[in-house]
Amino acid sequence: MIDVVKVSKLAKLSVKEPMLSAFKKQLEDILEFVSKLQKAKTENVMPTSQVTGLVNVVREDEIDVSRMLTQEQALSNAPDSYNGFFKVPFIWT
Amino acid sequence: MDITDLTIVKALELMRNKKLSSHDLVVACLKNIKKYNEKYNVLITVEGEEKLLKQARVADETDYSLPLCGIPIVLKDMFSTKGLKTTAGSKVLDNYIPEYDATVVKKLKEAGAIIIGKANQDAWGHGSSGENSDFGSTHNSYDFDRVPGGSSSGSAVAVAMGMCLASTGTDTGSSVRLPAAFCNLVGIKPTYGRVSRYGIVAMASSFDTIGHITKTVEDNAYLYEITAGVDPYDATTVDVAVLKYTQFLNRNIKGLKIGIPKEYFEIDGIETEVKNITKEAIEKLKSLGAIISSVSLPYTDYAMSCYYILVPSEISSNLARYDGVRFGNDRSKFGDEAVRRMMIGTYALSSGYYDAYYKTAQKVRSLIKKDFDNVFNEVDVMVIPSSPSVPFKIGEKSTDPVSMYLADIFMCPVNIAGVPAINVPCDFVSKLPVGLQFVGPQFKEERLYSIASAYEQISTNHRS
């Protein structure tokens, strides 16, 4: 049984009825399908998080000016800004 | 002849011999856009005509030495283009104008390409038909009532309808190969880590690959020489030499070992005509001297369960950034498919479920990848259909679960393993395109281009 209300809160999605019940059913169907994963023998198998085998790809901790956005550029798509800042919804409840 | 029927290679040759201009090409592409774009819903954004003609003029004042000088290209709308709206097919970004170019876009521009417009797509890459776009489905140019395949739907149709000479796409679980197959084109899904993902809207970060769609194998190899390569802005790109892939065309494939994965054909779900065409194609390859054998991918049965946990999990993480605060609209603008995938992913990653779902799926991923590694110890490439069916009608998703399952199986395990694959036009069934897919080992795209080129010459559909 999936707590869709909890999941939607975690995903910061406000899902209302009737979509909520529809999603609950769909999610349960999909999870039923993927539960067959449990049948695979994975006791001594290492998980693969990415397939290239790359590790520790690093660079010098130096500023690259060509990669920087100016303040104006960074704000250019903001729906709401003030004095060079992003305006953020009030989060204290 | 419509000059947009020209290949990139031919167009460049003509321009360099002063027999064609970039202006001619751009005007011809714009003509096709005016004619077809609204009806077929191909491009979300078209660059301004004045700007395009100016770029063509600049190209025409050079000696066309740049590799893509004056060549019109369409980009899937997931590719960030500085100053040009980028929506990823979603209402969440319908007003977003990036302040920078994706690395691949930068490379194409530096090569002289002219960006004609941004292609329609399934929103966020979520889909394999084109029907999940927040801006309405794109239509297949071979049959208006049918899907063009997705998620790089507009990209494929743009090439098919002469709105450009080539287009870019992304492939996370079909999205370049299937539209290429449904639109009679060549589409490459690179090895994961071969082409930079920087500046391209991320769907599933350990699966996404950056490909392109062209009319011929030669054009495809030609473009690959430009887009492939390690990128310091994308830490998942691998520093493997970028070969001159065009030098691997027109080769003798005698003795090439081709594997046919038995698990993909054991299940009875491929449309009869498609199965016959595929068999014919395999016979043609045999006649070229290739050695055909049956191979096994034992964990095929677990592939889709694995995929449907890992991909939505990564999607839920990647789409968390769309908060409507720094850019774009708020999260209520997400379509149903995006919400569904985010919900599955969030659940699979949540406390108490992470081990059972995500971690287990990662282990199964290792097993599936090992299947592919083992097969490529026995054979050089694999051949599989691109789709169990011809392009289906819009709105008429298959009710046959086996067919839907096969549609996924022919596409997704390749992304799980991170190996490269290419679709080439195979034949037609009732005037609808059917494609053939070659799959190879990681970073061996030259092998794919060799066999694709050899097959292209003898296929019923030979175009070049």
XYZ file of C-alpha atoms in Angstrom:
557
model
C 0.000 0.000 0.000
C 1.562 3.231 -1.115
C 1.036 6.416 0.830
C 0.629 8.621 -2.264
C -0.011 11.708 -0.185
C 3.353 11.255 1.550
C 5.152 10.506 -1.712
C 3.668 13.560 -3.399
C 4.775 15.726 -0.462
C 8.316 14.324 -0.687
C 8.334 15.048 -4.434
C 6.949 18.546 -3.851
C 4.037 17.842 -6.148
C 0.544 18.806 -5.173
C -1.580 16.018 -6.569
C -5.302 16.241 -6.009
C -8.171 13.821 -6.524
C -9.080 12.200 -8.817
C -5.436 12.086 -10.016
C -4.325 10.999 -6.557
C -6.320 7.763 -6.652
C -5.425 7.183 -10.288
C -1.731 7.539 -9.483
C -2.052 5.249 -6.470
C -3.370 2.476 -8.708
C -0.791 3.099 -11.442
C 2.074 3.174 -8.971
C 0.908 -0.056 -7.379
C 0.693 -1.715 -10.829
C 4.176 -0.615 -11.761
C 5.666 -1.653 -8.443
C 4.017 -5.037 -8.781
C 5.750 -5.373 -12.131
C 9.151 -4.407 -10.786
C 8.863 -6.596 -7.708
C 10.139 -9.461 -9.874
C 13.548 -7.863 -9.345
C 13.556 -9.564 -5.973
C 13.838 -12.930 -7.715
C 17.216 -12.116 -9.216
C 20.228 -13.534 -7.402
C 22.096 -10.442 -6.352
C 23.783 -11.453 -3.079
C 27.376 -11.014 -4.221
C 26.777 -8.548 -7.019
C 28.211 -5.041 -6.885
C 25.743 -2.306 -7.788
C 26.441 -0.328 -10.955
C 25.809 3.365 -10.511
C 27.335 4.270 -13.841
C 28.729 2.221 -16.697
C 31.931 4.041 -17.628
C 33.976 2.889 -14.656
C 35.217 6.456 -14.143
C 36.151 7.436 -10.609
C 37.329 10.653 -8.996
C 37.119 12.938 -12.014
C 38.533 16.164 -10.621
C 39.698 19.559 -11.748
C 41.721 22.377 -10.211
C 39.775 24.492 -7.764
C 40.136 27.587 -9.929
C 37.558 30.058 -11.149
C 36.857 29.831 -14.871
C 35.415 33.196 -15.845
C 34.111 31.844 -19.133
C 31.806 29.529 -17.183
C 30.312 32.232 -15.036
C 26.971 33.901 -15.469
C 26.735 37.574 -14.558
C 24.175 38.529 -11.952
C 21.887 39.845 -14.697
C 22.183 36.601 -16.660
C 21.477 34.508 -13.579
C 18.340 36.533 -12.857
C 17.164 36.806 -16.451
C 14.604 33.996 -16.207
C 13.450 34.658 -12.651
C 9.709 35.217 -12.410
C 10.262 37.405 -9.366
C 13.391 39.231 -8.275
C 14.294 42.208 -6.106
C 17.473 44.247 -5.950
C 19.524 41.574 -7.659
C 18.104 38.735 -5.553
C 15.733 35.890 -6.411
C 12.467 36.307 -4.551
C 11.608 33.040 -2.859
C 8.251 31.934 -1.430
C 8.023 32.389 2.318
C 9.037 29.105 3.940
C 8.389 29.527 7.632
C 5.128 27.860 8.584
C 14.744 18.199 -56.716
C 14.246 19.766 -53.320
C 17.738 20.764 -52.283
C 16.884 19.794 -48.717
C 17.091 16.213 -50.033
C 20.840 16.718 -50.244
C 23.062 15.071 -47.689
C 25.388 17.229 -45.592
C 28.416 15.774 -47.365
C 26.979 16.465 -50.825
C 25.781 19.951 -49.887
C 29.241 20.893 -48.613
C 30.822 19.580 -51.811
C 28.449 21.670 -53.926
C 29.012 24.785 -51.800
C 32.771 24.381 -51.963
C 32.441 24.154 -55.759
C 30.295 27.262 -55.794
C 27.288 25.304 -57.109
C 25.153 25.917 -54.044
C 24.933 28.501 -51.289
C 23.980 28.362 -47.655
C 21.373 30.974 -48.527
C 19.795 28.462 -50.928
C 19.702 25.825 -48.203
C 18.243 28.084 -45.532
C 15.571 29.419 -47.879
C 14.630 25.870 -48.885
C 14.394 24.743 -45.248
C 12.264 27.738 -44.317
C 9.982 26.985 -47.258
C 9.383 23.460 -45.938
C 8.846 24.803 -42.439
C 6.222 27.235 -43.722
C 4.586 24.421 -45.654
C 4.493 21.677 -43.034
C 5.396 22.849 -39.554
C 1.986 23.922 -38.306
C 0.161 20.851 -39.556
C 2.761 18.289 -38.486
C 3.691 20.147 -35.266
C 7.406 19.582 -35.741
C 9.270 22.583 -34.353
C 8.363 24.440 -31.161
C 10.615 27.382 -31.986
C 11.924 28.580 -35.322
C 14.799 31.056 -35.314
C 13.987 34.437 -36.858
C 14.221 34.528 -40.659
C 16.326 37.677 -40.739
C 18.836 36.203 -38.292
C 19.038 32.957 -40.278
C 19.601 34.694 -43.595
C 22.315 36.820 -41.974
C 24.070 33.648 -40.747
C 23.790 32.180 -44.240
C 25.314 35.348 -45.690
C 28.241 35.088 -43.286
C 28.762 31.447 -44.305
C 28.548 32.327 -48.000
C 31.338 34.900 -47.574
C 33.782 32.189 -46.504
C 35.405 29.398 -48.510
C 33.256 26.845 -46.650
C 36.283 25.303 -44.957
C 34.458 24.784 -41.654
C 33.101 21.214 -41.416
C 29.422 22.256 -41.183
C 29.676 25.646 -42.855
C 26.225 27.021 -43.568
C 24.478 23.689 -42.927
C 20.998 24.031 -41.349
C 20.538 21.870 -38.249
C 17.567 21.384 -35.925
C 18.102 20.718 -32.216
C 15.832 18.735 -29.926
C 14.312 21.225 -27.484
C 16.229 19.714 -24.572
C 19.451 21.310 -25.855
C 20.199 24.688 -24.212
C 20.628 27.386 -26.827
C 21.758 30.809 -25.691
C 19.082 33.383 -26.396
C 16.715 30.851 -27.964
C 13.778 29.441 -26.032
C 14.371 25.932 -24.668
C 11.349 24.045 -23.344
C 12.237 20.334 -23.233
C 8.686 19.895 -24.566
C 7.234 21.015 -21.234
C 4.924 23.792 -20.047
C 7.217 24.170 -17.021
C 9.832 25.722 -19.316
C 7.627 27.347 -21.943
C 9.169 30.744 -21.180
C 12.767 29.682 -20.479
C 15.569 31.321 -22.452
C 18.984 29.873 -21.588
C 21.986 32.115 -21.009
C 24.428 29.585 -22.409
C 24.833 26.942 -25.108
C 25.137 23.225 -24.429
C 28.610 21.898 -25.286
C 27.278 20.007 -28.322
C 25.494 23.154 -29.509
C 28.728 25.114 -29.093
C 30.611 22.471 -31.109
C 28.034 22.528 -33.911
C 28.049 26.332 -34.024
C 31.849 26.462 -34.028
C 31.762 24.012 -36.935
C 29.672 26.560 -38.838
C 26.218 25.004 -38.474
C 23.130 27.216 -38.646
C 20.564 26.392 -35.958
C 17.203 26.567 -37.730
C 14.990 25.762 -34.764
C 14.091 23.642 -31.727
C 12.209 20.434 -32.192
C 9.046 19.223 -30.483
C 9.459 16.196 -28.227
C 7.838 14.126 -25.502
C 8.096 16.398 -22.449
C 11.389 15.804 -20.591
C 12.078 12.834 -22.874
C 9.277 10.873 -21.245
C 7.916 8.746 -24.020
C 8.696 6.801 -27.165
C 5.977 8.034 -29.514
C 5.944 11.852 -29.426
C 2.454 11.880 -27.926
C 3.602 13.092 -24.494
C 4.602 16.563 -25.615
C 2.916 19.356 -23.641
C 2.581 21.088 -27.028
C 0.696 18.330 -28.834
C 1.986 15.322 -30.709
C 4.190 15.576 -33.771
C 2.873 13.638 -36.778
C 4.749 11.111 -38.896
C 5.488 12.500 -42.362
C 4.820 9.066 -43.920
C 1.313 8.969 -42.456
C -0.207 11.962 -40.707
C -2.323 9.768 -38.413
C 0.671 7.870 -37.096
C 3.312 8.582 -34.497
C 6.815 9.532 -35.557
C 8.357 7.777 -32.578
C 9.906 9.524 -29.599
C 11.008 11.185 -27.625
C 13.039 12.977 -30.354
C 9.879 13.103 -32.463
C 10.228 16.558 -33.979
C 13.930 15.977 -34.647
C 13.182 13.002 -36.878
C 10.294 14.592 -38.764
C 12.308 17.785 -39.302
C 14.908 15.786 -41.243
C 12.272 13.694 -43.046
C 10.431 16.829 -44.198
C 13.460 18.838 -45.282
C 13.338 21.447 -42.527
C 17.056 20.852 -41.942
C 19.814 18.535 -43.138
C 20.265 16.823 -39.764
C 18.978 17.047 -36.216
C 20.103 16.249 -32.704
C 18.336 14.112 -30.142
C 18.818 12.340 -26.824
C 18.446 8.614 -26.196
C 17.709 7.309 -22.714
C 15.630 4.289 -23.700
C 14.780 4.569 -27.431
C 14.553 8.240 -28.066
C 16.889 8.653 -31.050
C 16.683 5.158 -32.502
C 12.915 4.745 -32.551
C 12.011 8.053 -34.238
C 14.805 7.350 -36.731
C 13.257 3.925 -37.404
C 9.714 5.287 -37.724
C 10.840 8.047 -40.078
C 13.202 6.086 -42.328
C 16.390 7.725 -41.066
C 19.753 6.912 -39.525
C 19.936 7.539 -35.784
C 22.886 6.948 -33.459
C 22.722 6.259 -29.759
C 26.325 6.767 -28.605
C 28.170 4.888 -25.890
C 27.283 6.503 -22.572
C 30.052 9.002 -21.879
C 31.052 9.486 -25.536
C 29.187 12.762 -26.116
C 28.894 15.579 -23.596
C 25.587 16.012 -21.780
C 26.513 19.474 -20.507
C 23.706 21.962 -21.097
C 21.201 19.315 -22.122
C 18.165 18.937 -19.890
C 18.825 15.786 -17.900
C 16.342 12.937 -17.778
C 18.187 9.985 -16.213
C 21.803 10.952 -15.673
C 23.352 7.504 -15.850
C 21.369 6.590 -18.998
C 21.129 9.764 -21.120
C 23.114 9.797 -24.350
C 23.355 12.542 -26.938
C 22.745 11.419 -30.502
C 21.712 12.702 -33.886
C 19.518 11.842 -36.855
C 20.527 12.036 -40.511
C 19.473 10.732 -43.919
C 22.579 8.614 -44.504
C 25.163 6.656 -42.530
C 27.910 8.874 -43.983
C 26.251 12.069 -42.706
C 25.787 10.398 -39.337
C 29.445 9.389 -39.048
C 30.456 12.850 -40.245
C 28.478 14.580 -37.496
C 29.758 12.137 -34.885
C 33.337 13.286 -35.540
C 32.172 16.731 -34.384
C 29.961 15.907 -31.397
C 31.965 13.096 -29.784
C 34.753 13.771 -27.314
C 35.623 14.264 -23.678
C 34.315 17.494 -22.141
C 35.696 19.035 -18.945
C 32.187 20.392 -18.286
C 30.746 16.862 -18.155
C 32.581 14.678 -15.674
C 30.912 11.548 -17.037
C 32.538 11.853 -20.451
C 35.405 9.477 -21.081
C 38.725 10.450 -22.631
C 38.729 7.992 -25.518
C 40.105 9.095 -28.892
C 37.503 10.372 -31.348
C 38.168 8.506 -34.581
C 37.521 9.665 -38.114
C 34.350 7.590 -38.239
C 33.803 8.433 -41.909
C 36.892 6.380 -42.710
C 35.158 3.237 -41.501
C 32.458 3.324 -44.184
C 32.374 1.245 -47.361
C 34.352 -1.577 -45.793
C 34.195 -5.248 -46.457
C 32.373 -6.948 -43.587
C 33.415 -10.452 -44.554
C 34.037 -12.464 -41.413
C 32.270 -9.980 -39.149
C 30.546 -11.930 -36.388
C 26.928 -10.943 -35.852
C 24.916 -12.193 -32.889
C 21.147 -12.493 -32.824
C 19.937 -12.420 -29.196
C 17.613 -15.388 -28.846
C 15.598 -13.998 -25.954
C 14.416 -11.150 -28.207
C 13.018 -13.540 -30.816
C 11.737 -16.336 -28.600
C 8.712 -14.287 -27.652
C 6.028 -14.246 -30.305
C 5.180 -10.585 -30.597
C 6.893 -9.171 -33.660
C 4.508 -8.245 -36.511
C 4.838 -10.851 -39.269
C 5.944 -8.424 -41.972
C 8.504 -6.819 -39.667
C 9.858 -10.254 -38.759
C 10.164 -11.176 -42.446
C 11.939 -7.941 -43.313
C 14.365 -8.455 -40.447
C 15.077 -12.032 -41.558
C 15.684 -10.795 -45.098
C 18.095 -8.168 -43.790
C 20.021 -10.812 -41.879
C 20.247 -12.937 -45.028
C 21.589 -9.909 -46.902
C 24.278 -9.467 -44.259
C 25.148 -13.132 -44.609
C 25.531 -12.630 -48.353
C 28.132 -9.966 -47.583
C 30.151 -12.557 -45.707
C 29.063 -11.857 -42.161
C 28.896 -14.844 -39.831
C 25.539 -15.062 -38.069
C 25.099 -16.864 -34.763
C 22.635 -17.018 -31.922
C 23.676 -15.391 -28.651
C 22.061 -15.164 -25.254
C 21.278 -12.293 -22.905
C 19.964 -14.337 -19.947
C 18.954 -11.376 -17.778
C 16.686 -9.912 -20.478
C 13.692 -10.886 -18.371
C 14.778 -8.523 -15.597
C 15.718 -5.628 -17.847
C 12.451 -3.716 -17.793
C 11.919 -4.050 -14.036
C 15.436 -2.733 -13.584
C 14.839 0.102 -16.032
C 11.507 1.150 -14.517
C 13.126 1.600 -11.112
C 16.429 3.232 -12.033
C 15.144 5.670 -14.647
C 12.186 7.149 -12.692
C 14.442 7.401 -9.629
C 16.965 9.453 -11.545
C 14.143 11.445 -13.160
C 12.697 12.341 -9.760
C 16.091 13.647 -8.720
C 16.724 15.596 -11.931
C 13.301 17.221 -12.014
C 13.579 18.384 -8.404
C 15.381 21.513 -9.601
C 12.291 22.862 -11.394
C 10.930 25.007 -8.621
C 9.660 27.986 -10.619
C 11.850 30.268 -8.465
C 15.019 30.752 -10.507
C 13.482 30.026 -13.918
C 10.464 28.410 -15.513
C 6.969 27.913 -14.167
C 5.959 26.165 -10.971
C 5.596 22.418 -10.479
C 1.850 22.410 -11.032
C 2.658 22.720 -14.756
C 4.157 19.222 -14.974
C 2.190 16.833 -17.191
C 0.785 13.523 -15.939
C 3.585 11.366 -17.299
C 6.262 13.466 -15.571
C 4.308 13.375 -12.302
C 3.878 9.623 -12.550
C 7.608 9.056 -13.086
C 8.578 11.435 -10.286
C 6.199 9.676 -7.902
C 7.630 6.230 -8.715
C 11.170 7.498 -8.401
C 10.561 9.316 -5.133
C 8.951 6.223 -3.671
C 11.744 3.912 -4.835
C 14.352 6.185 -3.293
C 12.542 6.905 -0.072
C 13.594 5.713 3.343
C 12.727 2.075 3.887
C 12.441 1.292 0.190
C 15.813 2.364 -1.229
C 17.511 -0.999 -0.610
C 14.639 -3.122 -1.870
C 14.145 -1.134 -5.038
C 16.943 1.175 -6.125
C 19.932 -0.701 -4.776
C 18.591 -4.045 -6.007
C 17.986 -2.545 -9.445
C 21.575 -1.291 -9.505
C 22.804 -4.803 -8.825
C 20.605 -6.210 -11.579
C 22.075 -3.508 -13.813
C 25.510 -5.052 -13.233
C 24.139 -8.444 -14.293
C 22.564 -7.043 -17.453
C 25.731 -5.169 -18.380
C 27.704 -8.380 -17.869
C 25.353 -10.133 -20.330
C 26.330 -7.604 -22.984
C 30.050 -7.802 -22.150
C 29.886 -11.605 -22.447
C 28.100 -11.475 -25.805
C 30.697 -9.106 -27.215
C 33.401 -11.589 -26.281
C 31.732 -13.977 -28.730
C 30.537 -11.664 -31.510
C 31.423 -8.254 -32.929
C 27.933 -6.757 -33.125
C 24.315 -7.717 -32.519
C 21.407 -7.184 -34.880
C 17.908 -6.612 -33.584
C 14.734 -5.032 -34.936
C 14.189 -1.449 -33.879
C 10.513 -2.049 -33.258
C 8.199 -5.079 -33.150
C 5.675 -3.076 -35.190
C 5.328 -0.432 -37.842
C 4.593 3.118 -36.610
C 1.250 2.896 -34.819
C -1.665 5.334 -35.005
C -1.688 8.389 -32.726
C -3.854 7.707 -29.688
C -3.895 3.997 -30.353
C -1.297 2.629 -27.996
C -0.922 -1.069 -28.447
C -3.285 -3.147 -26.343
C -1.007 -6.107 -26.824
C 1.193 -6.258 -23.715
C 3.669 -8.554 -25.455
C 4.169 -6.068 -28.259
C 4.665 -3.241 -25.771
C 7.083 -5.371 -23.803
C 9.103 -6.169 -26.923
C 9.091 -2.510 -27.950
C 10.871 -1.773 -24.670
C 13.176 -4.810 -24.817
C 14.498 -3.896 -28.246
C 15.508 -0.477 -26.932
C 16.108 -0.154 -23.181
C 18.626 -2.858 -22.241
C 21.102 -1.094 -24.537
C 20.829 1.990 -22.288
C 21.158 -0.104 -19.146
C 24.449 -1.495 -20.446
C 25.592 1.873 -21.802
C 26.575 0.432 -25.179
C 26.184 2.171 -28.559
C 23.518 1.315 -31.123
C 22.464 2.642 -34.503
C 19.217 2.460 -36.488
C 19.348 2.232 -40.257
C 16.387 2.222 -42.644
C 15.474 -1.353 -43.498
C 12.371 -1.506 -45.641
C 8.722 -0.485 -45.818
C 5.570 -2.316 -44.810
C 2.473 -0.788 -46.445
C 4.508 2.377 -47.078
C 5.491 2.631 -43.401
C 9.194 2.637 -42.464
C 10.810 -0.266 -40.658
C 14.288 0.099 -39.209
C 17.127 -2.260 -38.326
C 19.312 -1.821 -35.279
C 22.969 -2.688 -34.797
C 24.380 -2.844 -31.269
C 28.091 -2.831 -30.439
C 30.507 -2.812 -27.503
C 31.288 0.373 -25.603
C 33.335 2.913 -27.573
C 33.357 0.792 -30.743
C 31.077 3.019 -32.816
C 33.416 2.650 -35.799
C 32.299 -0.968 -35.981
C 28.660 0.125 -36.064
C 29.357 2.615 -38.825
C 31.120 -0.075 -40.868
C 28.277 -2.528 -40.699
C 25.613 0.175 -41.052
C 27.354 1.474 -44.164
C 27.662 -2.002 -45.652
C 24.011 -2.744 -44.989
C 22.869 0.637 -46.297
C 24.421 -0.110 -49.708
C 22.409 -3.293 -50.177
C 19.223 -2.449 -48.350
C 16.012 -2.007 -50.292
C 15.981 1.558 -49.108
C 19.337 2.618 -50.448
C 19.147 6.363 -50.692
C 22.610 7.844 -51.050
